[in-house]
Coordinates of C-alpha atoms in Angstrom, one line a residue:
M524 CA 5.8 29.1 47.0
N525 CA 5.6 29.2 43.1
A526 CA 3.2 31.2 41.1
L527 CA 0.9 28.3 40.2
A528 CA 0.5 27.4 43.9
Q529 CA -0.3 31.0 44.7
D530 CA -2.9 31.3 41.9
P531 CA -5.2 28.2 41.9
V532 CA -7.0 29.4 38.8
R533 CA -3.8 29.5 36.7
S534 CA -2.9 26.0 37.9
V535 CA -5.9 24.5 36.0
V536 CA -5.9 26.7 32.9
Q537 CA -4.2 25.2 29.9
S538 CA -2.9 27.1 26.9
V539 CA -4.0 26.1 23.5
D540 CA -1.8 26.0 20.4
W541 CA -4.5 26.8 17.8
L542 CA -2.1 26.0 14.9
A543 CA -1.5 22.5 16.2
V544 CA -5.3 21.7 16.4
A545 CA -6.2 23.5 13.2
P546 CA -6.8 20.5 10.9
P547 CA -9.5 18.8 13.1
A548 CA -10.8 22.2 14.2
L549 CA -11.3 23.4 10.7
A550 CA -13.2 20.3 9.8
A551 CA -15.4 20.7 12.9
L552 CA -16.1 24.4 12.2
G553 CA -16.8 23.5 8.6
A554 CA -19.4 20.9 9.8
L555 CA -21.1 23.5 11.9
A556 CA -21.1 26.1 9.1
V557 CA -22.6 23.6 6.7
L558 CA -25.3 22.7 9.2
V559 CA -26.3 26.3 9.8
A560 CA -26.1 27.2 6.1
D561 CA -28.5 24.3 5.3
L562 CA -31.1 26.0 7.5
F563 CA -31.1 29.2 5.6
L564 CA -30.1 28.4 2.0
P565 CA -32.9 28.1 -0.5
E566 CA -33.3 24.7 -2.0
R567 CA -31.8 25.6 -5.4
R568 CA -28.6 26.8 -3.6
K569 CA -28.1 23.7 -1.4
P570 CA -26.0 21.8 -4.0
L571 CA -23.3 24.4 -3.3
L572 CA -22.7 22.7 0.1
G573 CA -20.9 19.9 -1.7
P574 CA -18.1 22.1 -3.1
V575 CA -18.0 23.9 0.2
T576 CA -17.3 20.6 2.0
V577 CA -14.5 19.8 -0.5
A578 CA -13.0 23.2 0.0
V579 CA -13.1 22.8 3.8
L580 CA -11.4 19.4 3.7
A581 CA -8.8 20.8 1.3
L582 CA -8.2 23.8 3.7
A583 CA -7.9 21.4 6.7
A584 CA -5.3 19.3 4.8
L585 CA -3.3 22.4 3.8
A586 CA -3.3 23.4 7.5
L587 CA -0.9 20.4 8.0
L588 CA 1.9 22.2 6.1
P589 CA 2.9 24.7 8.8
L590 CA 3.1 21.8 11.3
M591 CA 5.8 19.9 9.4
D592 CA 8.7 21.9 10.9
G593 CA 8.7 20.0 14.2
D594 CA 6.5 18.5 17.0
R595 CA 3.9 20.7 18.6
T596 CA 2.0 19.9 21.7
T597 CA -1.0 21.4 23.4
F598 CA -3.5 20.7 26.2
C599 CA -0.6 19.8 28.5
L600 CA -0.7 19.5 32.3
T601 CA 0.3 22.7 34.0
A602 CA 2.1 20.8 36.7
D603 CA 4.0 18.7 34.1
P604 CA 4.2 20.4 30.7
A605 CA 5.8 17.3 29.2
V606 CA 2.5 15.4 29.6
C607 CA 0.1 16.4 26.9
S608 CA -3.2 15.3 25.5
Y609 CA -2.6 16.5 21.9
V610 CA 0.7 16.0 20.0
A611 CA 1.1 17.0 16.4
D612 CA 4.1 14.8 15.7
P613 CA 5.1 13.1 12.3
F614 CA 2.9 10.1 13.1
A615 CA -0.2 12.3 13.8
L616 CA 0.5 14.4 10.7
A617 CA 0.9 11.3 8.4
V618 CA -2.5 9.8 9.5
Q619 CA -4.2 13.2 9.4
F620 CA -3.0 13.6 5.9
L621 CA -4.4 10.2 5.0
V622 CA -7.7 10.9 6.7
L623 CA -8.3 14.3 5.3
G624 CA -7.2 13.3 1.8
A625 CA -9.4 10.3 1.9
A626 CA -12.4 12.3 3.2
L627 CA -11.8 14.8 0.3
I628 CA -12.0 12.0 -2.2
A629 CA -15.1 10.6 -0.5
A630 CA -16.7 14.0 -0.8
L631 CA -16.0 14.2 -4.5
L632 CA -17.6 10.7 -4.9
S633 CA -20.5 11.9 -2.8
M634 CA -21.4 15.0 -4.9
T635 CA -22.9 12.8 -7.7
T636 CA -24.5 10.3 -5.3
V637 CA -26.2 13.0 -3.2
R638 CA -27.7 14.5 -6.4
D639 CA -28.7 11.2 -8.1
E640 CA -30.2 9.5 -5.0
A641 CA -31.8 12.7 -3.7
L642 CA -30.1 12.3 -0.3
P643 CA -30.5 15.2 2.2
G644 CA -27.5 17.2 1.3
G645 CA -27.1 19.4 4.4
E646 CA -27.3 16.4 6.7
Y647 CA -24.9 14.4 4.6
W648 CA -22.2 17.0 4.3
F649 CA -22.5 17.9 8.0
L650 CA -22.1 14.2 9.0
L651 CA -19.2 13.7 6.7
L652 CA -17.3 16.7 8.0
A653 CA -18.1 15.8 11.6
S654 CA -16.8 12.3 11.2
A655 CA -13.6 13.5 9.4
A656 CA -13.0 15.9 12.3
G657 CA -13.1 13.0 14.8
A658 CA -10.9 10.9 12.6
A659 CA -8.3 13.7 12.3
L660 CA -8.3 14.3 16.0
L661 CA -7.6 10.6 17.0
P662 CA -4.0 10.1 15.8
A663 CA -2.9 13.2 17.7
A664 CA -4.6 12.2 21.0
R665 CA -2.3 11.1 23.8
D666 CA -4.7 10.1 26.5
L667 CA -7.3 7.4 26.6
A668 CA -10.2 9.8 27.2
T669 CA -9.4 11.8 24.1
L670 CA -8.8 8.6 22.1
I671 CA -12.3 7.2 23.0
V672 CA -14.0 10.6 22.4
A673 CA -12.3 11.0 19.0
L674 CA -13.2 7.4 18.1
E675 CA -16.9 8.0 18.9
V676 CA -16.9 11.4 17.1
A677 CA -15.6 9.6 14.0
S678 CA -18.1 6.7 14.4
L679 CA -21.4 8.2 15.4
P680 CA -21.9 10.3 12.2
S681 CA -20.9 7.2 10.2
F682 CA -24.0 5.3 11.6
A683 CA -26.2 8.1 10.3
L684 CA -24.5 8.2 6.9
V685 CA -25.0 4.5 6.4
G686 CA -28.7 4.8 7.1
L687 CA -29.3 8.0 5.1
R688 CA -31.3 6.2 2.4
R689 CA -34.4 6.5 4.4
A690 CA -36.6 4.6 1.9
D691 CA -34.2 1.7 1.6
G692 CA -34.7 -1.1 4.1
R693 CA -31.2 -2.5 3.5
S694 CA -29.7 0.9 4.5
S695 CA -31.6 1.0 7.7
E696 CA -30.8 -2.6 8.6
A697 CA -27.1 -2.0 7.8
A698 CA -27.0 1.1 10.0
L699 CA -28.7 -0.7 12.9
K700 CA -26.2 -3.7 12.7
F701 CA -23.3 -1.3 12.5
F702 CA -24.6 0.8 15.5
L703 CA -25.3 -2.1 17.8
S704 CA -22.1 -3.9 17.2
S705 CA -20.1 -0.7 17.5
V706 CA -21.6 0.5 20.8
T707 CA -21.1 -3.0 22.3
A708 CA -17.4 -2.8 21.4
T709 CA -17.2 0.8 22.7
A710 CA -18.8 -0.3 26.0
V711 CA -16.2 -3.1 26.4
S712 CA -13.4 -0.6 25.6
L713 CA -14.7 1.9 28.2
M714 CA -14.7 -0.9 30.8
G715 CA -11.1 -1.6 29.8
V716 CA -10.1 2.1 30.1
S717 CA -11.6 2.2 33.6
F718 CA -9.6 -0.9 34.6
V719 CA -6.4 0.7 33.3
Y720 CA -7.1 3.9 35.1
A721 CA -7.8 2.0 38.3
A722 CA -4.5 0.2 38.0
T723 CA -2.4 3.2 37.0
G724 CA -4.2 6.3 38.2
S725 CA -3.7 8.1 34.9
L726 CA -5.2 8.4 31.4
H727 CA -2.2 9.8 29.6
L728 CA -0.4 7.2 27.5
D729 CA 3.1 8.0 28.5
R730 CA 2.3 7.9 32.2
I731 CA 0.3 4.7 31.8
A732 CA 3.4 3.1 30.1
E733 CA 5.6 4.1 33.1
R734 CA 3.2 2.8 35.7
L735 CA 2.3 -0.4 34.0
R736 CA 6.0 -1.4 34.3
E737 CA 5.7 -1.2 38.1
T738 CA 2.2 -2.4 38.7
A739 CA 1.5 -3.5 42.2
P740 CA 1.2 -7.3 42.5
G741 CA -2.5 -7.1 43.5
L742 CA -3.3 -5.0 40.4
E743 CA -1.6 -7.1 37.7
T744 CA -4.7 -9.1 36.7
L745 CA -6.8 -5.9 36.7
A746 CA -4.2 -4.2 34.5
A747 CA -3.9 -7.1 32.0
T748 CA -7.7 -7.3 31.8
G749 CA -7.9 -3.6 31.1
V750 CA -5.3 -3.8 28.4
A751 CA -7.2 -6.6 26.6
L752 CA -10.6 -4.9 26.9
T753 CA -9.3 -1.5 25.7
L754 CA -8.1 -3.1 22.5
V755 CA -11.5 -4.5 21.6
G756 CA -13.0 -1.2 20.4
F757 CA -10.0 -0.5 18.1
A758 CA -10.0 -4.1 16.8
F759 CA -13.7 -3.5 15.9
K760 CA -12.9 -0.4 13.9
T761 CA -10.2 -2.3 12.0
A762 CA -12.7 -5.0 11.0
A763 CA -10.5 -7.7 12.6
V764 CA -12.1 -11.1 13.0
P765 CA -14.2 -11.8 15.0
F766 CA -15.3 -8.2 15.0
H767 CA -15.9 -8.1 11.3
S768 CA -19.5 -9.2 10.8
W769 CA -20.8 -5.7 10.3
V770 CA -18.6 -5.1 7.2
P771 CA -20.3 -6.8 4.2
E772 CA -23.9 -5.8 5.1
T773 CA -22.9 -2.2 6.0
Y774 CA -20.9 -1.7 2.8
V775 CA -23.8 -3.1 0.7
G776 CA -26.5 -1.1 2.5
A777 CA -24.7 2.2 2.6
P778 CA -24.4 4.7 -0.2
L779 CA -21.3 3.7 -2.2
P780 CA -19.2 6.8 -1.2
V781 CA -20.0 6.0 2.5
A782 CA -18.7 2.5 2.0
A783 CA -15.6 3.9 0.4
Y784 CA -15.2 6.3 3.3
L785 CA -15.6 3.5 5.9
S786 CA -13.2 1.2 4.1
V787 CA -10.3 3.7 4.4
I788 CA -11.0 6.2 7.2
G789 CA -12.6 3.6 9.5
K790 CA -9.4 1.6 9.2
A791 CA -7.2 4.6 9.6
V792 CA -9.0 5.4 12.8
G793 CA -8.8 1.9 14.1
F794 CA -5.2 1.3 13.3
S795 CA -3.9 4.6 14.5
G796 CA -5.7 4.1 17.8
L797 CA -4.4 0.5 18.0
I798 CA -0.8 1.6 17.4
L799 CA -1.0 4.3 20.1
V800 CA -2.4 2.1 22.8
T801 CA -0.1 -0.8 22.1
V802 CA 3.2 0.8 21.3
E803 CA 2.8 4.0 23.4
A804 CA 0.6 3.0 26.4
F805 CA 1.0 -0.8 26.8
P806 CA 4.6 -1.7 25.6
S807 CA 5.2 -3.7 28.8
Y808 CA 2.2 -5.9 28.0
G809 CA 3.5 -6.9 24.6
H810 CA 3.3 -10.5 25.8
V811 CA -0.5 -10.0 26.0
W812 CA -1.3 -8.0 22.9
G813 CA 1.5 -9.3 20.6
P814 CA 0.3 -12.9 20.3
A815 CA -3.3 -11.9 20.4
L816 CA -2.8 -9.5 17.4
A817 CA -0.8 -12.1 15.5
V818 CA -3.6 -14.6 15.8
L819 CA -6.1 -11.9 14.9
A820 CA -4.1 -10.9 11.8
A821 CA -3.9 -14.5 10.6
L822 CA -7.7 -15.1 11.2
T823 CA -8.6 -11.8 9.6
M824 CA -6.7 -12.1 6.4
T825 CA -7.8 -15.7 6.0
V826 CA -11.5 -15.1 6.6
G827 CA -11.5 -12.0 4.4
N828 CA -9.8 -13.6 1.4
V829 CA -11.7 -16.8 1.5
A830 CA -15.0 -15.0 1.7
A831 CA -14.0 -12.7 -1.2
L832 CA -13.0 -15.8 -3.2
R833 CA -16.5 -17.2 -2.7
Q834 CA -18.4 -14.2 -4.1
R835 CA -20.5 -15.1 -7.1
P836 CA -19.9 -12.6 -10.0
E837 CA -23.6 -12.7 -11.1
R838 CA -24.9 -11.8 -7.6
A839 CA -26.4 -8.3 -7.1
R840 CA -23.9 -6.0 -5.5
S841 CA -21.2 -8.6 -5.8
A842 CA -18.6 -6.0 -6.7
V843 CA -19.2 -4.1 -3.5
R844 CA -19.3 -7.3 -1.5
L845 CA -16.0 -8.4 -2.9
L846 CA -14.4 -5.0 -2.0
A847 CA -15.9 -5.4 1.5
W848 CA -14.4 -8.8 2.1
S849 CA -11.2 -7.7 0.4
S850 CA -11.0 -4.8 2.9
V851 CA -11.3 -7.4 5.7
G852 CA -8.4 -9.4 4.2
Q853 CA -6.3 -6.2 3.8
A854 CA -7.0 -5.4 7.5
G855 CA -5.2 -8.7 8.4
Y856 CA -2.1 -7.5 6.5
L857 CA -2.2 -4.2 8.3
L858 CA -2.3 -5.9 11.7
V859 CA 0.9 -7.9 11.0
P860 CA 3.4 -5.1 11.7
I861 CA 1.6 -4.1 14.9
A862 CA 1.8 -7.6 16.2
A863 CA 5.5 -7.7 15.2
A864 CA 6.1 -4.5 17.2
A865 CA 5.6 -6.5 20.4
Y866 CA 8.8 -8.5 19.5
A867 CA 10.8 -5.8 17.8
D868 CA 13.7 -3.9 19.3
E869 CA 12.4 -0.8 17.5
P870 CA 8.6 -1.1 17.5
G871 CA 8.2 2.4 16.0
R872 CA 10.0 1.3 12.8
A873 CA 8.0 -2.0 12.7
V874 CA 4.6 -0.3 12.7
G875 CA 5.9 2.2 10.2
A876 CA 5.1 -0.5 7.6
T877 CA 1.5 -0.2 8.6
V878 CA 1.5 3.5 7.8
A879 CA 3.1 2.7 4.4
Y880 CA 0.6 0.0 3.6
A881 CA -2.3 2.2 4.8
L882 CA -1.2 5.0 2.4
M883 CA -1.1 2.6 -0.5
Y884 CA -4.4 1.0 0.4
A885 CA -6.2 4.3 0.8
A886 CA -5.2 5.5 -2.6
V887 CA -6.1 2.3 -4.6
N888 CA -9.1 1.3 -2.6
L889 CA -10.8 4.7 -2.9
G890 CA -9.9 4.5 -6.6
A891 CA -11.6 1.1 -7.0
F892 CA -14.7 2.4 -5.2
A893 CA -14.7 5.5 -7.5
V894 CA -14.8 3.3 -10.6
A895 CA -17.5 1.2 -9.0
A896 CA -19.5 4.3 -8.4
H897 CA -19.0 5.3 -12.0
V898 CA -20.2 1.8 -13.3
G899 CA -23.1 1.8 -10.8
R900 CA -24.6 4.9 -12.4
S901 CA -25.6 2.8 -15.4
A902 CA -25.6 -0.7 -13.7
A903 CA -27.4 -0.2 -10.4
A904 CA -27.0 -3.9 -9.4
N905 CA -23.2 -3.4 -9.6
R906 CA -22.4 -7.1 -10.3
I907 CA -18.9 -8.1 -11.2
T908 CA -20.3 -9.4 -14.5
D909 CA -21.5 -5.8 -15.2
Y910 CA -17.8 -5.0 -15.6
R911 CA -17.4 -7.3 -18.6
G912 CA -16.4 -5.2 -21.6
L913 CA -15.7 -2.1 -19.5
Y914 CA -12.6 -1.5 -21.5
A915 CA -14.5 -1.3 -24.8
A916 CA -17.0 1.2 -23.4
H917 CA -14.9 3.3 -21.0
P918 CA -11.2 2.5 -21.6
L919 CA -9.7 5.0 -19.2
A920 CA -12.0 3.9 -16.3
A921 CA -11.2 0.3 -17.1
L922 CA -7.4 0.9 -17.1
A923 CA -7.7 2.7 -13.8
L924 CA -9.7 -0.1 -12.2
A925 CA -7.3 -2.7 -13.5
F926 CA -4.4 -0.8 -12.1
F927 CA -6.0 -0.4 -8.7
L928 CA -6.8 -4.1 -8.5
L929 CA -3.3 -5.1 -9.5
C930 CA -2.0 -2.8 -6.7
L931 CA -4.2 -4.5 -4.2
A932 CA -3.0 -7.8 -5.5
G933 CA 0.7 -6.7 -5.3
L934 CA 1.4 -7.4 -9.0
P935 CA 3.3 -5.2 -11.5
P936 CA 2.7 -2.6 -12.7
G937 CA 1.1 -2.0 -9.3
I938 CA 4.6 -1.8 -7.8
I939 CA 3.5 0.1 -4.6
G940 CA 1.3 -2.8 -3.6
L941 CA 4.2 -5.3 -4.1
F942 CA 6.6 -3.1 -2.1
A943 CA 4.1 -2.6 0.7
K944 CA 3.4 -6.3 1.0
V945 CA 7.1 -7.1 1.1
A946 CA 7.6 -4.4 3.8
V947 CA 4.8 -6.0 5.9
L948 CA 6.2 -9.5 5.4
S949 CA 9.7 -8.4 6.4
T950 CA 8.5 -7.1 9.7
A951 CA 7.0 -10.5 10.6
V952 CA 10.2 -12.3 9.6
D953 CA 12.4 -9.9 11.5
A954 CA 10.2 -10.3 14.6
G955 CA 10.6 -14.1 14.5
L956 CA 6.9 -14.6 13.4
G957 CA 7.7 -16.9 10.5
W958 CA 4.4 -18.7 10.8
L959 CA 2.5 -15.4 10.4
A960 CA 4.6 -14.5 7.3
A961 CA 3.8 -17.9 5.8
V962 CA 0.0 -17.4 6.5
M963 CA 0.2 -14.0 4.8
A964 CA 2.0 -15.4 1.8
V965 CA -0.7 -18.1 1.3
N966 CA -3.4 -15.4 1.6
V967 CA -1.7 -13.2 -1.0
V968 CA -1.8 -16.1 -3.4
I969 CA -5.5 -16.7 -2.6
A970 CA -6.3 -13.0 -3.2
L971 CA -4.5 -13.1 -6.6
Y972 CA -7.3 -15.2 -8.0
Y973 CA -10.3 -13.0 -7.3
Y974 CA -8.4 -9.7 -8.2
L975 CA -7.2 -11.2 -11.5
A976 CA -10.7 -12.7 -12.2
W977 CA -12.2 -9.3 -11.8
T978 CA -9.5 -7.7 -14.0
A979 CA -10.1 -10.3 -16.7
Q980 CA -13.8 -9.4 -16.8
I981 CA -12.8 -5.8 -17.6
F982 CA -11.0 -6.8 -20.8
R983 CA -13.3 -9.5 -22.0
A984 CA -15.4 -8.8 -25.1
P985 CA -18.9 -7.5 -24.2
A986 CA -21.5 -10.2 -24.0
H987 CA -23.6 -8.0 -26.3
A988 CA -23.2 -4.7 -28.1
P989 CA -23.3 -1.8 -25.7
A990 CA -26.5 0.1 -25.8
H991 CA -26.3 3.5 -27.3
I992 CA -26.7 6.3 -24.7
P993 CA -28.7 9.2 -26.1
A994 CA -27.0 12.6 -26.1
A995 CA -29.6 13.8 -23.6
D996 CA -28.4 11.2 -21.1
T997 CA -24.7 11.9 -21.2
R998 CA -24.7 12.5 -17.5
V999 CA -24.6 8.7 -17.1
R1000 CA -21.2 8.6 -18.7
V1001 CA -19.8 11.9 -17.6
A1002 CA -19.7 13.1 -14.0
A1003 CA -17.0 15.7 -13.2
P1004 CA -16.6 14.8 -9.5
L1005 CA -16.3 11.1 -10.2
T1006 CA -13.8 11.8 -13.0
A1007 CA -11.8 14.0 -10.6
A1008 CA -11.8 11.3 -7.9
I1009 CA -10.6 8.6 -10.3
A1010 CA -8.0 10.9 -11.7
L1011 CA -6.7 11.9 -8.3
T1012 CA -6.5 8.4 -6.9
G1013 CA -5.0 7.2 -10.2
L1014 CA -2.3 9.8 -10.2
L1015 CA -1.4 9.1 -6.6
A1016 CA -1.3 5.3 -7.2
V1017 CA 0.9 5.7 -10.3
G1018 CA 3.2 8.2 -8.5
L1019 CA 3.6 5.8 -5.6
S1020 CA 4.3 2.9 -7.9
G1021 CA 6.9 5.1 -9.7
A1022 CA 8.6 5.9 -6.5
P1023 CA 7.7 3.3 -3.9
Q1024 CA 10.7 4.1 -1.8
F1025 CA 9.1 7.4 -0.9
A1026 CA 6.3 5.8 0.9
L1027 CA 8.5 3.3 2.7
R1028 CA 11.1 5.9 3.7
F1029 CA 8.3 8.2 4.8
A1030 CA 6.7 5.5 6.9
A1031 CA 10.0 4.5 8.5
D1032 CA 10.5 8.1 9.8
V1033 CA 7.0 9.0 11.0
L1034 CA 6.5 6.9 14.1
L1035 CA 7.5 7.5 17.7

């Protein structure tokens, strides 16, 4: 009789690799520290919680460096150490880097917003860190229970962040819509997980993959239904049609840094979860999720781009609405390689294009939101027409926004956007999904119009001479955190455009 059988206590005790779990653990501990500090700090000291949050996120991101020397696993079954619930592999590290870096940029954007809009700082920073901890946990999760828990830890604080403008009815309405649609999707996913567990007897992704290949004849319908329902929650997080209705109202009603956070980290959470459950857990059901995701990709990019095309430039908050609908269209592009993975001989390399595209999208979309936050300080309505003559008033911010929009459009000098779109298109062509590649090509052309129309506004002559801003009100023009956010995203976007092969090679090597 072995030692585990002789000692029943040891048979259920799992060892923990604290270094492997350090990135999400540091974010979670930082959230608790900020919450406690908010109780005891005097009011005049509470603005310090913003820099503390930025420092915590930077520390969590730096904690990824020691993990780059090889895969690390923890929370493994004592009876089978090869089956683990947490794996710090290159895929997890890549998405964690994206999540924590994006959260850091969102925190920089938030420092000015929290002060200008008198938001409750302690609550805001706690919720941001808590959500980032859940988002960093999800890509390393390797069982369905941990995936769902991480998804909800990332989502629940987001609802509160959206509704944190307590005196603004739009904010409360947006938070309620976001919450109701999200919990409905989660309930459907939980039902799917229960069906998958009933059919396979396991929640670990690798064991599910093995047992789904040999499903008993009487359980095939149950397993297929479970696979379909499990994907619903992750499709909601990606803002895929028809689970996209929450996006425009939520982005408009939320504080602008929260909208920026959701546009990037919400997608990172959804797509990383979707990749794990499809490629890792359900590869034998590619005939179910492959065609479904291909149709979702086509619908999502078309609905998002057509809706963005219809935005009226003079409408209040039209800049934010356009970015919201653009993010829906971009979600369609991100779905293409995942759908192609169902037909590819090497699905890991196919969905690597999603990682490359997500990296490009995170940098440039956060940058666009940063410039929108900058403009919104002096033009609260944030109409697209408010950007007319931006180059004359703020040339550096204007050049940055123009570059971000050209990257999203996939036009030079935004080379990284062009390369990322070509990589996504090639996965569809290689998988035999020529019709999906054609739909994407048409949508890229549609998107060119509204991105270029906005870019043209930036360089048009001002409709009237810009009003002089008194010296006492220079804070409207100068905000160090906003400047830092624009500079960081601009440098990253320019760097990626200068060496696009880095992102593509990096993505080809990260997955599975």
